[in-house]
Tab-separated table of C-alpha atoms in Angstrom:
chain	number	residue	atom	x	y	z
A	4	MET	CA	0.000	0.000	0.000
A	5	ASP	CA	1.537	3.283	-1.180
A	6	PHE	CA	0.242	6.600	0.118
A	7	ASN	CA	2.598	8.693	-1.997
A	8	LEU	CA	1.419	10.523	-5.104
A	9	ASN	CA	2.507	8.938	-8.364
A	10	GLU	CA	4.350	10.994	-10.983
A	11	ASN	CA	1.186	12.029	-12.819
A	12	GLU	CA	-0.606	13.024	-9.610
A	13	GLN	CA	2.393	15.009	-8.389
A	14	THR	CA	2.539	16.828	-11.724
A	15	ILE	CA	-1.138	17.764	-11.446
A	16	ARG	CA	-0.604	19.111	-7.950
A	17	ASP	CA	2.563	21.046	-8.793
A	18	THR	CA	1.204	22.506	-12.038
A	19	THR	CA	-2.128	23.687	-10.655
A	20	LEU	CA	-0.505	25.025	-7.486
A	21	LYS	CA	1.854	27.084	-9.641
A	22	LEU	CA	-0.919	28.244	-11.974
A	23	ALA	CA	-3.213	29.329	-9.133
A	24	GLY	CA	-0.236	30.940	-7.407
A	25	GLU	CA	0.009	33.462	-10.259
A	26	PHE	CA	-2.986	35.148	-8.605
A	27	ASN	CA	-1.572	36.507	-5.372
A	28	ASP	CA	-3.006	37.687	-2.057
A	29	ASP	CA	-3.559	41.210	-3.357
A	30	TYR	CA	-5.684	39.838	-6.194
A	31	TRP	CA	-7.950	37.839	-3.880
A	32	LEU	CA	-8.115	40.601	-1.272
A	33	GLU	CA	-9.401	42.965	-3.946
A	34	LYS	CA	-11.955	40.381	-5.074
A	35	ASP	CA	-13.115	39.904	-1.507
A	36	LYS	CA	-13.541	43.650	-1.062
A	37	VAL	CA	-15.299	44.629	-4.280
A	38	GLY	CA	-16.589	41.304	-5.598
A	39	GLY	CA	-16.896	40.431	-9.259
A	40	PHE	CA	-16.369	36.977	-10.734
A	41	PRO	CA	-12.620	36.220	-11.191
A	42	GLU	CA	-12.836	36.011	-14.982
A	43	ASP	CA	-9.087	36.143	-15.617
A	44	PHE	CA	-8.454	33.357	-13.088
A	45	TYR	CA	-11.255	31.244	-14.583
A	46	SER	CA	-10.075	31.895	-18.146
A	47	LYS	CA	-6.504	30.885	-17.299
A	48	PHE	CA	-7.630	27.486	-16.054
A	49	ALA	CA	-9.905	27.097	-19.089
A	50	GLU	CA	-7.105	27.970	-21.527
A	51	ASP	CA	-4.796	25.402	-19.963
A	52	GLY	CA	-7.480	22.682	-20.164
A	53	TRP	CA	-8.091	22.147	-16.458
A	54	LEU	CA	-11.879	22.630	-16.507
A	55	GLY	CA	-12.277	19.279	-18.247
A	56	ILE	CA	-9.985	17.287	-15.974
A	57	ALA	CA	-12.714	14.727	-15.192
A	58	MET	CA	-14.559	14.845	-18.526
A	59	PRO	CA	-13.964	12.362	-21.387
A	60	GLU	CA	-11.239	13.142	-23.910
A	61	LYS	CA	-13.820	12.711	-26.677
A	62	TYR	CA	-15.398	16.044	-25.666
A	63	GLY	CA	-12.162	17.901	-24.995
A	64	GLY	CA	-11.529	16.766	-21.430
A	65	ALA	CA	-8.577	14.973	-19.850
A	66	GLY	CA	-10.450	11.776	-19.001
A	67	LEU	CA	-9.089	11.610	-15.459
A	68	GLY	CA	-10.931	10.783	-12.243
A	69	ILE	CA	-11.999	12.035	-8.841
A	70	THR	CA	-8.556	11.607	-7.303
A	71	GLU	CA	-6.900	13.832	-9.901
A	72	ALA	CA	-9.702	16.406	-9.704
A	73	SER	CA	-9.406	16.450	-5.908
A	74	LEU	CA	-5.672	17.086	-6.108
A	75	MET	CA	-6.303	19.937	-8.527
A	76	MET	CA	-8.966	21.607	-6.398
A	77	GLN	CA	-6.953	21.106	-3.224
A	78	ALA	CA	-4.013	22.877	-4.836
A	79	VAL	CA	-6.249	25.757	-5.972
A	80	ALA	CA	-7.487	26.317	-2.419
A	81	GLU	CA	-4.009	25.817	-0.932
A	82	SER	CA	-2.514	28.459	-3.230
A	83	GLY	CA	-4.292	31.147	-1.218
A	84	ALA	CA	-7.301	31.338	-3.541
A	85	GLY	CA	-9.377	29.541	-0.915
A	86	MET	CA	-13.073	29.095	-1.667
A	87	SER	CA	-13.120	32.166	-3.900
A	88	GLY	CA	-10.890	30.386	-6.398
A	89	ALA	CA	-12.242	26.897	-5.807
A	90	SER	CA	-15.895	27.894	-6.145
A	91	ALA	CA	-15.178	29.718	-9.394
A	92	LEU	CA	-14.074	26.410	-10.945
A	93	HIS	CA	-16.008	23.892	-8.887
A	94	MET	CA	-19.207	23.546	-10.946
A	95	ASN	CA	-17.253	22.769	-14.100
A	96	ILE	CA	-15.449	19.799	-12.618
A	97	PHE	CA	-18.297	17.438	-11.702
A	98	GLY	CA	-21.484	19.474	-12.085
A	99	LEU	CA	-22.226	18.045	-15.524
A	100	LYS	CA	-21.453	14.412	-14.687
A	101	PRO	CA	-25.208	13.670	-14.888
A	102	VAL	CA	-25.196	15.024	-18.445
A	103	GLU	CA	-22.135	12.966	-19.358
A	104	ILE	CA	-23.543	9.766	-17.884
A	105	PHE	CA	-27.291	10.015	-18.522
A	106	GLY	CA	-27.533	12.462	-21.413
A	107	ASN	CA	-27.684	11.259	-24.999
A	108	GLU	CA	-24.820	11.703	-27.450
A	109	GLU	CA	-26.341	14.806	-29.028
A	110	GLN	CA	-26.575	16.435	-25.594
A	111	ARG	CA	-23.015	15.516	-24.681
A	112	GLN	CA	-21.721	16.974	-27.939
A	113	ARG	CA	-23.815	20.121	-27.459
A	114	PHE	CA	-23.219	20.778	-23.762
A	115	LEU	CA	-19.807	19.465	-22.679
A	116	PRO	CA	-17.247	21.093	-25.044
A	117	PRO	CA	-18.392	24.707	-24.393
A	118	LEU	CA	-18.160	24.136	-20.633
A	119	ILE	CA	-14.742	22.496	-20.861
A	120	LYS	CA	-13.391	25.312	-23.047
A	121	GLY	CA	-14.736	27.944	-20.662
A	122	LYS	CA	-17.034	29.423	-23.317
A	123	GLU	CA	-20.117	28.726	-21.188
A	124	LYS	CA	-20.591	28.833	-17.435
A	125	ALA	CA	-23.164	26.787	-15.576
A	126	CYS	CA	-24.924	27.006	-12.231
A	127	PHE	CA	-26.423	24.195	-10.171
A	128	ALA	CA	-30.060	24.845	-9.153
A	129	VAL	CA	-31.381	22.297	-6.668
A	130	THR	CA	-31.792	23.874	-3.202
A	131	GLU	CA	-35.044	25.724	-2.440
A	132	PRO	CA	-36.038	28.258	0.242
A	133	ASN	CA	-38.374	26.038	2.242
A	134	THR	CA	-36.840	22.611	1.701
A	135	GLY	CA	-33.141	23.085	2.446
A	136	LEU	CA	-31.254	19.841	1.902
A	137	ASP	CA	-34.453	17.754	1.818
A	138	THR	CA	-34.291	17.509	-1.963
A	139	THR	CA	-37.301	15.226	-2.318
A	140	LYS	CA	-39.567	17.977	-0.953
A	141	LEU	CA	-38.696	20.607	-3.547
A	142	LYS	CA	-41.632	22.516	-5.052
A	143	THR	CA	-40.346	23.866	-8.366
A	144	LYS	CA	-42.541	22.254	-11.005
A	145	ALA	CA	-42.031	21.463	-14.686
A	146	THR	CA	-45.338	21.005	-16.482
A	147	PRO	CA	-45.488	19.369	-19.941
A	148	ASP	CA	-46.282	21.919	-22.633
A	149	GLY	CA	-46.201	20.952	-26.292
A	150	ASN	CA	-42.752	19.647	-27.193
A	151	GLY	CA	-41.272	20.606	-23.837
A	152	TYR	CA	-42.046	21.926	-20.384
A	153	VAL	CA	-42.878	25.145	-18.566
A	154	VAL	CA	-41.101	25.607	-15.239
A	155	ASN	CA	-42.256	27.699	-12.276
A	156	GLY	CA	-40.733	27.935	-8.802
A	157	SER	CA	-37.744	29.267	-6.880
A	158	LYS	CA	-34.233	28.223	-5.878
A	159	ILE	CA	-31.799	29.559	-3.278
A	160	TRP	CA	-28.019	29.617	-2.642
A	161	ILE	CA	-27.277	29.190	-6.327
A	162	SER	CA	-23.615	30.024	-6.921
A	163	THR	CA	-22.405	31.868	-10.050
A	164	ALA	CA	-25.941	32.535	-11.356
A	165	GLN	CA	-24.961	36.171	-11.974
A	166	VAL	CA	-22.533	35.050	-14.688
A	167	ALA	CA	-23.942	31.656	-15.749
A	168	ASP	CA	-25.165	30.914	-19.266
A	169	LYS	CA	-26.714	27.552	-18.404
A	170	VAL	CA	-28.518	26.028	-15.448
A	171	LEU	CA	-28.631	22.408	-14.278
A	172	LEU	CA	-32.156	22.419	-12.904
A	173	LEU	CA	-33.914	19.799	-10.781
A	174	THR	CA	-37.714	20.040	-10.681
A	175	ARG	CA	-40.771	18.028	-9.855
A	176	THR	CA	-42.757	16.683	-12.781
A	177	THR	CA	-44.992	14.543	-10.570
A	178	ASP	CA	-46.271	15.750	-7.205
A	179	ILE	CA	-44.814	13.958	-4.201
A	180	GLU	CA	-48.296	12.789	-3.194
A	181	ASP	CA	-48.595	10.903	-6.486
A	182	VAL	CA	-45.391	8.849	-6.408
A	183	ARG	CA	-44.526	5.605	-4.634
A	184	LYS	CA	-41.266	6.955	-3.187
A	185	PRO	CA	-40.292	10.582	-2.486
A	186	THR	CA	-37.222	10.206	-4.738
A	187	GLU	CA	-39.457	9.543	-7.741
A	188	GLY	CA	-41.092	12.196	-9.905
A	189	LEU	CA	-38.062	14.521	-10.028
A	190	THR	CA	-36.740	15.489	-13.460
A	191	LEU	CA	-33.400	16.986	-14.437
A	192	PHE	CA	-32.840	19.610	-17.128
A	193	TYR	CA	-29.775	21.390	-18.480
A	194	THR	CA	-30.936	24.474	-20.285
A	195	ASP	CA	-30.375	28.162	-20.995
A	196	LEU	CA	-30.583	30.511	-18.025
A	197	ASP	CA	-33.195	32.751	-19.643
A	198	ARG	CA	-33.075	36.002	-17.664
A	199	ASP	CA	-36.405	37.094	-19.132
A	200	ARG	CA	-37.996	34.201	-17.239
A	201	ILE	CA	-35.563	33.780	-14.350
A	202	GLU	CA	-34.933	36.651	-11.957
A	203	VAL	CA	-31.487	36.264	-10.408
A	204	ARG	CA	-31.248	38.129	-7.101
A	205	GLU	CA	-27.866	38.178	-5.353
A	206	ILE	CA	-27.711	37.405	-1.623
A	207	ASP	CA	-25.402	39.498	0.550
A	208	LYS	CA	-23.039	37.319	2.544
A	209	MET	CA	-19.825	37.474	4.538
A	210	GLY	CA	-16.846	36.088	2.640
A	211	ARG	CA	-16.322	34.634	-0.836
A	212	LYS	CA	-17.615	37.838	-2.388
A	213	ALA	CA	-15.955	36.968	-5.695
A	214	VAL	CA	-18.410	34.117	-6.243
A	215	ASP	CA	-22.018	35.241	-6.072
A	216	SER	CA	-24.807	33.391	-4.216
A	217	ASN	CA	-28.354	33.957	-5.410
A	218	MET	CA	-32.064	33.356	-5.257
A	219	LEU	CA	-33.732	32.384	-8.526
A	220	PHE	CA	-37.362	33.215	-9.217
A	221	ILE	CA	-38.563	31.135	-12.173
A	222	ASP	CA	-41.714	32.307	-13.924
A	223	GLY	CA	-42.864	30.488	-17.048
A	224	LEU	CA	-39.449	29.224	-18.163
A	225	LYS	CA	-39.884	27.218	-21.378
A	226	VAL	CA	-37.572	24.227	-21.614
A	227	PRO	CA	-37.456	22.130	-24.809
A	228	ILE	CA	-37.633	18.388	-24.386
A	229	GLU	CA	-34.164	18.226	-25.975
A	230	ASP	CA	-32.816	19.783	-22.760
A	231	ARG	CA	-34.259	17.094	-20.490
A	232	ILE	CA	-31.546	14.792	-19.179
A	233	GLY	CA	-32.539	11.129	-19.313
A	234	GLU	CA	-36.016	9.956	-18.420
A	235	GLU	CA	-38.727	12.004	-16.799
A	236	GLY	CA	-38.999	11.294	-13.084
A	237	MET	CA	-35.447	9.916	-12.666
A	238	GLY	CA	-33.692	13.189	-11.831
A	239	PHE	CA	-32.905	12.415	-8.189
A	240	ARG	CA	-30.885	9.372	-9.167
A	241	TYR	CA	-29.110	11.344	-11.877
A	242	ILE	CA	-28.187	14.325	-9.728
A	243	LEU	CA	-26.330	12.106	-7.245
A	244	GLU	CA	-23.731	11.357	-9.938
A	245	GLY	CA	-22.651	14.974	-9.632
A	246	MET	CA	-23.334	15.619	-5.953
A	247	ASN	CA	-21.487	12.599	-4.537
A	248	PRO	CA	-18.081	13.269	-6.145
A	249	GLU	CA	-18.587	16.991	-5.568
A	250	ARG	CA	-18.603	16.341	-1.817
A	251	ILE	CA	-15.149	14.807	-2.140
A	252	LEU	CA	-13.933	17.911	-3.964
A	253	ILE	CA	-15.244	20.089	-1.132
A	254	ALA	CA	-13.303	17.985	1.384
A	255	ALA	CA	-10.138	18.357	-0.685
A	256	GLU	CA	-10.660	22.111	-0.922
A	257	ALA	CA	-11.140	22.360	2.845
A	258	ILE	CA	-7.829	20.565	3.379
A	259	GLY	CA	-6.200	22.966	0.933
A	260	ILE	CA	-7.430	25.899	2.999
A	261	GLY	CA	-6.140	24.200	6.138
A	262	ARG	CA	-2.717	23.734	4.592
A	263	ALA	CA	-2.597	27.369	3.527
A	264	ALA	CA	-3.524	28.463	7.057
A	265	LEU	CA	-0.958	26.145	8.632
A	266	ALA	CA	1.790	27.367	6.294
A	267	ARG	CA	1.051	30.970	7.218
A	268	ALA	CA	0.899	30.201	10.922
A	269	THR	CA	4.208	28.341	10.750
A	270	GLN	CA	5.860	31.194	8.864
A	271	TYR	CA	4.560	33.688	11.415
A	272	ALA	CA	5.956	31.532	14.243
A	273	LYS	CA	9.390	31.793	12.589
A	274	GLU	CA	9.196	35.558	12.110
A	275	ARG	CA	7.558	36.770	15.329
A	276	ILE	CA	10.155	37.666	17.946
A	277	VAL	CA	9.173	37.928	21.624
A	278	PHE	CA	11.694	38.278	24.466
A	279	GLY	CA	14.513	38.011	21.948
A	280	ARG	CA	13.541	34.746	20.287
A	281	GLN	CA	11.138	33.283	17.730
A	282	ILE	CA	7.816	32.248	19.238
A	283	GLY	CA	8.112	29.043	17.187
A	284	GLN	CA	10.832	27.898	19.566
A	285	ASN	CA	8.215	27.572	22.305
A	286	GLN	CA	6.415	24.265	22.747
A	287	ALA	CA	3.185	26.132	23.471
A	288	ILE	CA	3.320	27.209	19.810
A	289	GLN	CA	4.901	24.075	18.352
A	290	HIS	CA	2.426	21.584	19.770
A	291	PRO	CA	-0.811	23.170	18.448
A	292	LEU	CA	0.791	23.525	15.004
A	293	ALA	CA	1.885	19.888	15.062
A	294	LYS	CA	-1.598	18.809	16.113
A	295	CYS	CA	-3.141	20.754	13.218
A	296	TRP	CA	-0.687	19.145	10.802
A	297	ALA	CA	-1.591	15.663	12.049
A	298	GLU	CA	-5.323	16.351	11.757
A	299	LEU	CA	-4.893	17.673	8.221
A	300	GLU	CA	-2.898	14.597	7.254
A	301	ALA	CA	-5.600	12.305	8.647
A	302	ALA	CA	-8.325	14.234	6.850
A	303	ASN	CA	-6.364	14.105	3.609
A	304	LEU	CA	-5.929	10.339	3.861
A	305	MET	CA	-9.670	9.937	4.368
A	306	THR	CA	-10.435	12.209	1.427
A	307	MET	CA	-8.045	10.392	-0.892
A	308	LYS	CA	-9.519	7.053	0.213
A	309	ALA	CA	-12.991	8.342	-0.634
A	310	ALA	CA	-11.740	9.565	-4.011
A	311	ALA	CA	-10.088	6.225	-4.757
């Protein structure tokens, strides 16, 4: 059993850490003060092909897996970009896995290359104001209408909706009272974020100002049947193909933030002089830092095991 990164994994880590490191503390401090999506940061990762790290080569991706994507996103967060940088890229990495797996070939050809190349941005619209994480209770409804559907409802905490071109949208097509199991009757769409039919209202929050969080108010959104992913009523099963690996990415990003914090704390302990000596020479400083390092290592091992 080998816990070391192989050559390819180490290259991914080193390359993305260096690339993200081109955007320094001053850059992210400015973004956290004034907001605004980090377009230049996003475009740099798109140009170098990183947005498709876990997508098939056939559509312009790298064809790699969750482990490699986790190493990439961990390095982004560790560089000092934190969640501002990670969240700017996050949706592209595994958000469209349901489209890749359950969409038809025409949909994959139409939807995946623009996302991988950074020409289109997507947002992930599942959570609702009164249902929270209880996804089976969501109220947004897609009603059949001609050769498609009309969608009405609302979503909350939708990241990047201010800049998104597309929306991965989970709705009810059959009321919960009319299905055998609560997970049935949910349908998944990937469609245009039509701002004439979707009001995107930004939510003020503390932190991560560079990546917007929003409420969506959907009023008569027309969705062609060609934008429905898979079968009607199977959306809950489909959405898990994106949400489950995404949770591993979040864990990797959290460890990246922890490593960045530990590196800064360690550097400060070397530089801060009290009573004529570095505070890092004191065990009262050394021991908490060592404990944090051990906890980060344990968390990283668990995350990499989950990815594997």
